[in-house]
Amino acid sequence: MKHTLILIILLTVSALSIQPSKSDSPKDDSGRIINGHDVPEGKYPFVVSLQESSSPCHSKGEHFCGGSVINDNTILTAAHCLLKMDVKKVSVLVGVHHLDDHGSGSCYRAAKLVPHPEFVSGDSGDTPDIGVVKLEKAIVFEKHNKKVLFVVLS
């Protein structure tokens, strides 16, 4: 239960960092939050952008979800983000503060998409909406991209 709570908190921080927002802000037609607020650059260096492209890491991808770096080849995200995705078209953009600033980050291709086996799409929230993306090669950690530091609750 404690691990599930920590993972839910991490996913929430990831989503809010990639697309900063106010909870009462309206959404536009693209589903993005209007009148959100940027977080300070570097505040959440473990947050990544999951992107879809016909040629991952070679052409600009389309952001579809956020995630958190767990270790050098594993990204934590929501299970609903991984459903119906083709692993050959998924990449992970790390070390970027703004989604349209691809030049400053590093791109890693996905090797495997693993939604939680008990996740049921469209459920009212009773199933674990959590999953992982395994990467083809290890992330090189730098100033603007780091893994999550876990706190052990006793």
mmCIF file of C-alpha atoms in Angstrom:
data_model
loop_
_atom_site.group_PDB
_atom_site.id
_atom_site.type_symbol
_atom_site.label_atom_id
_atom_site.label_comp_id
_atom_site.label_asym_id
_atom_site.label_seq_id
_atom_site.Cartn_x
_atom_site.Cartn_y
_atom_site.Cartn_z
ATOM 1 C CA MET A 1 0.000 0.000 0.000
ATOM 2 C CA LYS A 2 2.805 2.428 0.912
ATOM 3 C CA HIS A 3 4.617 1.704 -2.369
ATOM 4 C CA THR A 4 1.403 2.284 -4.324
ATOM 5 C CA LEU A 5 0.911 5.650 -2.595
ATOM 6 C CA ILE A 6 4.500 6.701 -3.405
ATOM 7 C CA LEU A 7 4.048 5.698 -7.057
ATOM 8 C CA ILE A 8 0.770 7.629 -7.309
ATOM 9 C CA ILE A 9 2.469 10.726 -5.896
ATOM 10 C CA LEU A 10 5.340 10.371 -8.390
ATOM 11 C CA LEU A 11 2.947 10.061 -11.315
ATOM 12 C CA THR A 12 1.046 13.135 -10.164
ATOM 13 C CA VAL A 13 4.248 15.178 -9.896
ATOM 14 C CA SER A 14 5.309 13.921 -13.334
ATOM 15 C CA ALA A 15 2.055 14.930 -14.968
ATOM 16 C CA LEU A 16 2.043 18.354 -13.323
ATOM 17 C CA SER A 17 5.681 19.023 -14.206
ATOM 18 C CA ILE A 18 5.380 18.246 -17.896
ATOM 19 C CA GLN A 19 2.157 20.189 -18.257
ATOM 20 C CA PRO A 20 2.103 22.532 -15.272
ATOM 21 C CA SER A 21 -1.372 23.556 -14.251
ATOM 22 C CA LYS A 22 -3.840 24.805 -11.713
ATOM 23 C CA SER A 23 -6.472 22.276 -10.771
ATOM 24 C CA ASP A 24 -9.254 24.736 -11.578
ATOM 25 C CA SER A 25 -7.826 25.735 -14.968
ATOM 26 C CA PRO A 26 -9.925 24.952 -18.035
ATOM 27 C CA LYS A 27 -8.549 22.762 -20.841
ATOM 28 C CA ASP A 28 -8.336 23.771 -24.488
ATOM 29 C CA ASP A 29 -9.278 21.541 -27.447
ATOM 30 C CA SER A 30 -5.888 19.771 -27.359
ATOM 31 C CA GLY A 31 -6.474 18.663 -23.753
ATOM 32 C CA ARG A 32 -3.737 20.923 -22.376
ATOM 33 C CA ILE A 33 -4.252 23.095 -19.315
ATOM 34 C CA ILE A 34 -4.847 26.814 -19.906
ATOM 35 C CA ASN A 35 -3.330 29.403 -17.529
ATOM 36 C CA GLY A 36 -0.983 26.873 -15.900
ATOM 37 C CA HIS A 37 2.299 27.897 -14.312
ATOM 38 C CA ASP A 38 5.795 26.773 -15.252
ATOM 39 C CA VAL A 39 7.869 25.123 -12.573
ATOM 40 C CA PRO A 40 11.419 26.384 -12.019
ATOM 41 C CA GLU A 41 13.875 24.834 -14.478
ATOM 42 C CA GLY A 42 15.613 21.817 -12.986
ATOM 43 C CA LYS A 43 13.162 21.413 -10.097
ATOM 44 C CA TYR A 44 12.000 17.972 -11.294
ATOM 45 C CA PRO A 45 14.965 16.510 -13.215
ATOM 46 C CA PHE A 46 13.415 13.009 -13.133
ATOM 47 C CA VAL A 47 10.383 14.034 -15.222
ATOM 48 C CA VAL A 48 10.338 12.908 -18.858
ATOM 49 C CA SER A 49 8.127 13.262 -21.905
ATOM 50 C CA LEU A 50 6.832 10.111 -23.576
ATOM 51 C CA GLN A 51 6.603 10.772 -27.289
ATOM 52 C CA GLU A 52 5.231 9.040 -30.365
ATOM 53 C CA SER A 53 6.840 9.326 -33.789
ATOM 54 C CA SER A 54 7.091 7.206 -36.925
ATOM 55 C CA SER A 55 10.869 7.540 -36.509
ATOM 56 C CA PRO A 56 11.591 7.821 -32.759
ATOM 57 C CA CYS A 57 14.567 9.999 -31.833
ATOM 58 C CA HIS A 58 15.089 10.927 -35.497
ATOM 59 C CA SER A 59 12.063 13.146 -36.018
ATOM 60 C CA LYS A 60 10.142 15.385 -33.628
ATOM 61 C CA GLY A 61 7.769 13.265 -31.589
ATOM 62 C CA GLU A 62 4.312 14.125 -30.284
ATOM 63 C CA HIS A 63 4.096 14.276 -26.476
ATOM 64 C CA PHE A 64 1.417 11.901 -25.192
ATOM 65 C CA CYS A 65 2.244 11.377 -21.491
ATOM 66 C CA GLY A 66 4.710 12.175 -18.741
ATOM 67 C CA GLY A 67 6.809 9.813 -16.680
ATOM 68 C CA SER A 68 9.494 9.576 -13.996
ATOM 69 C CA VAL A 69 12.983 8.092 -14.291
ATOM 70 C CA ILE A 70 13.236 5.179 -11.848
ATOM 71 C CA ASN A 71 16.696 3.988 -12.903
ATOM 72 C CA ASP A 72 18.924 4.268 -15.959
ATOM 73 C CA ASN A 73 16.642 2.171 -18.173
ATOM 74 C CA THR A 74 13.179 2.297 -16.553
ATOM 75 C CA ILE A 75 10.474 4.981 -16.727
ATOM 76 C CA LEU A 76 7.403 4.957 -14.475
ATOM 77 C CA THR A 77 4.187 6.199 -16.095
ATOM 78 C CA ALA A 78 0.444 5.530 -16.182
ATOM 79 C CA ALA A 79 -0.839 2.275 -17.673
ATOM 80 C CA HIS A 80 -3.440 4.119 -19.772
ATOM 81 C CA CYS A 81 -0.552 5.876 -21.537
ATOM 82 C CA LEU A 82 0.831 2.573 -22.791
ATOM 83 C CA LEU A 83 -2.336 0.963 -24.111
ATOM 84 C CA LYS A 84 -2.637 0.770 -27.885
ATOM 85 C CA MET A 85 0.891 2.207 -28.324
ATOM 86 C CA ASP A 86 3.364 0.626 -30.747
ATOM 87 C CA VAL A 87 6.702 0.258 -28.927
ATOM 88 C CA LYS A 88 8.510 0.904 -32.239
ATOM 89 C CA LYS A 89 7.051 4.433 -32.274
ATOM 90 C CA VAL A 90 7.688 5.389 -28.627
ATOM 91 C CA SER A 91 10.614 7.409 -27.336
ATOM 92 C CA VAL A 92 11.444 9.120 -24.046
ATOM 93 C CA LEU A 93 12.737 12.689 -24.001
ATOM 94 C CA VAL A 94 14.790 13.474 -20.880
ATOM 95 C CA GLY A 95 16.410 16.656 -19.584
ATOM 96 C CA VAL A 96 13.963 19.060 -21.240
ATOM 97 C CA HIS A 97 12.154 21.859 -19.439
ATOM 98 C CA HIS A 98 9.784 22.892 -22.258
ATOM 99 C CA LEU A 99 8.175 20.351 -24.580
ATOM 100 C CA ASP A 100 9.072 22.329 -27.699
ATOM 101 C CA ASP A 101 12.774 22.574 -26.723
ATOM 102 C CA HIS A 102 13.989 19.236 -28.138
ATOM 103 C CA GLY A 103 17.544 20.463 -28.753
ATOM 104 C CA SER A 104 18.482 20.583 -25.079
ATOM 105 C CA GLY A 105 17.466 17.039 -24.095
ATOM 106 C CA SER A 106 18.380 13.452 -24.871
ATOM 107 C CA CYS A 107 16.134 10.952 -26.600
ATOM 108 C CA TYR A 108 15.921 7.237 -25.801
ATOM 109 C CA ARG A 109 13.958 4.621 -27.717
ATOM 110 C CA ALA A 110 11.522 2.371 -25.865
ATOM 111 C CA ALA A 111 12.309 -1.356 -25.873
ATOM 112 C CA LYS A 112 9.252 -2.568 -23.965
ATOM 113 C CA LEU A 113 5.934 -1.114 -22.706
ATOM 114 C CA VAL A 114 4.572 -2.803 -19.581
ATOM 115 C CA PRO A 115 1.170 -1.678 -18.239
ATOM 116 C CA HIS A 116 0.175 -3.146 -14.865
ATOM 117 C CA PRO A 117 -1.394 -6.559 -15.561
ATOM 118 C CA GLU A 118 -4.480 -5.726 -13.474
ATOM 119 C CA PHE A 119 -5.187 -2.384 -15.176
ATOM 120 C CA VAL A 120 -8.582 -2.229 -16.892
ATOM 121 C CA SER A 121 -9.106 0.623 -19.335
ATOM 122 C CA GLY A 122 -12.169 2.736 -18.595
ATOM 123 C CA ASP A 123 -12.484 1.470 -15.012
ATOM 124 C CA SER A 124 -13.629 3.980 -12.419
ATOM 125 C CA GLY A 125 -10.250 4.006 -10.686
ATOM 126 C CA ASP A 126 -10.308 0.670 -8.902
ATOM 127 C CA THR A 127 -7.503 -0.782 -11.023
ATOM 128 C CA PRO A 128 -3.806 0.187 -10.817
ATOM 129 C CA ASP A 129 -3.170 2.778 -13.532
ATOM 130 C CA ILE A 130 0.589 2.340 -13.500
ATOM 131 C CA GLY A 131 3.130 0.995 -15.937
ATOM 132 C CA VAL A 132 6.767 1.085 -16.965
ATOM 133 C CA VAL A 133 8.715 1.771 -20.124
ATOM 134 C CA LYS A 134 11.957 -0.151 -20.516
ATOM 135 C CA LEU A 135 14.568 1.615 -22.659
ATOM 136 C CA GLU A 136 16.847 0.182 -25.362
ATOM 137 C CA LYS A 137 19.907 1.823 -23.807
ATOM 138 C CA ALA A 138 20.763 3.361 -20.458
ATOM 139 C CA ILE A 139 20.141 7.029 -19.707
ATOM 140 C CA VAL A 140 23.289 9.063 -19.231
ATOM 141 C CA PHE A 141 22.570 11.149 -16.127
ATOM 142 C CA GLU A 142 23.527 14.823 -16.272
ATOM 143 C CA LYS A 143 22.577 18.089 -14.570
ATOM 144 C CA HIS A 144 19.049 18.281 -16.030
ATOM 145 C CA ASN A 145 18.113 14.601 -15.906
ATOM 146 C CA LYS A 146 18.239 12.460 -12.797
ATOM 147 C CA LYS A 147 16.382 9.500 -11.343
ATOM 148 C CA VAL A 148 13.774 9.733 -8.601
ATOM 149 C CA LEU A 149 15.151 9.572 -5.069
ATOM 150 C CA PHE A 150 12.935 7.197 -3.122
ATOM 151 C CA VAL A 151 12.131 7.700 0.528
ATOM 152 C CA VAL A 152 11.615 4.548 2.560
ATOM 153 C CA LEU A 153 8.631 4.833 4.892
ATOM 154 C CA SER A 154 8.836 2.761 8.043
#
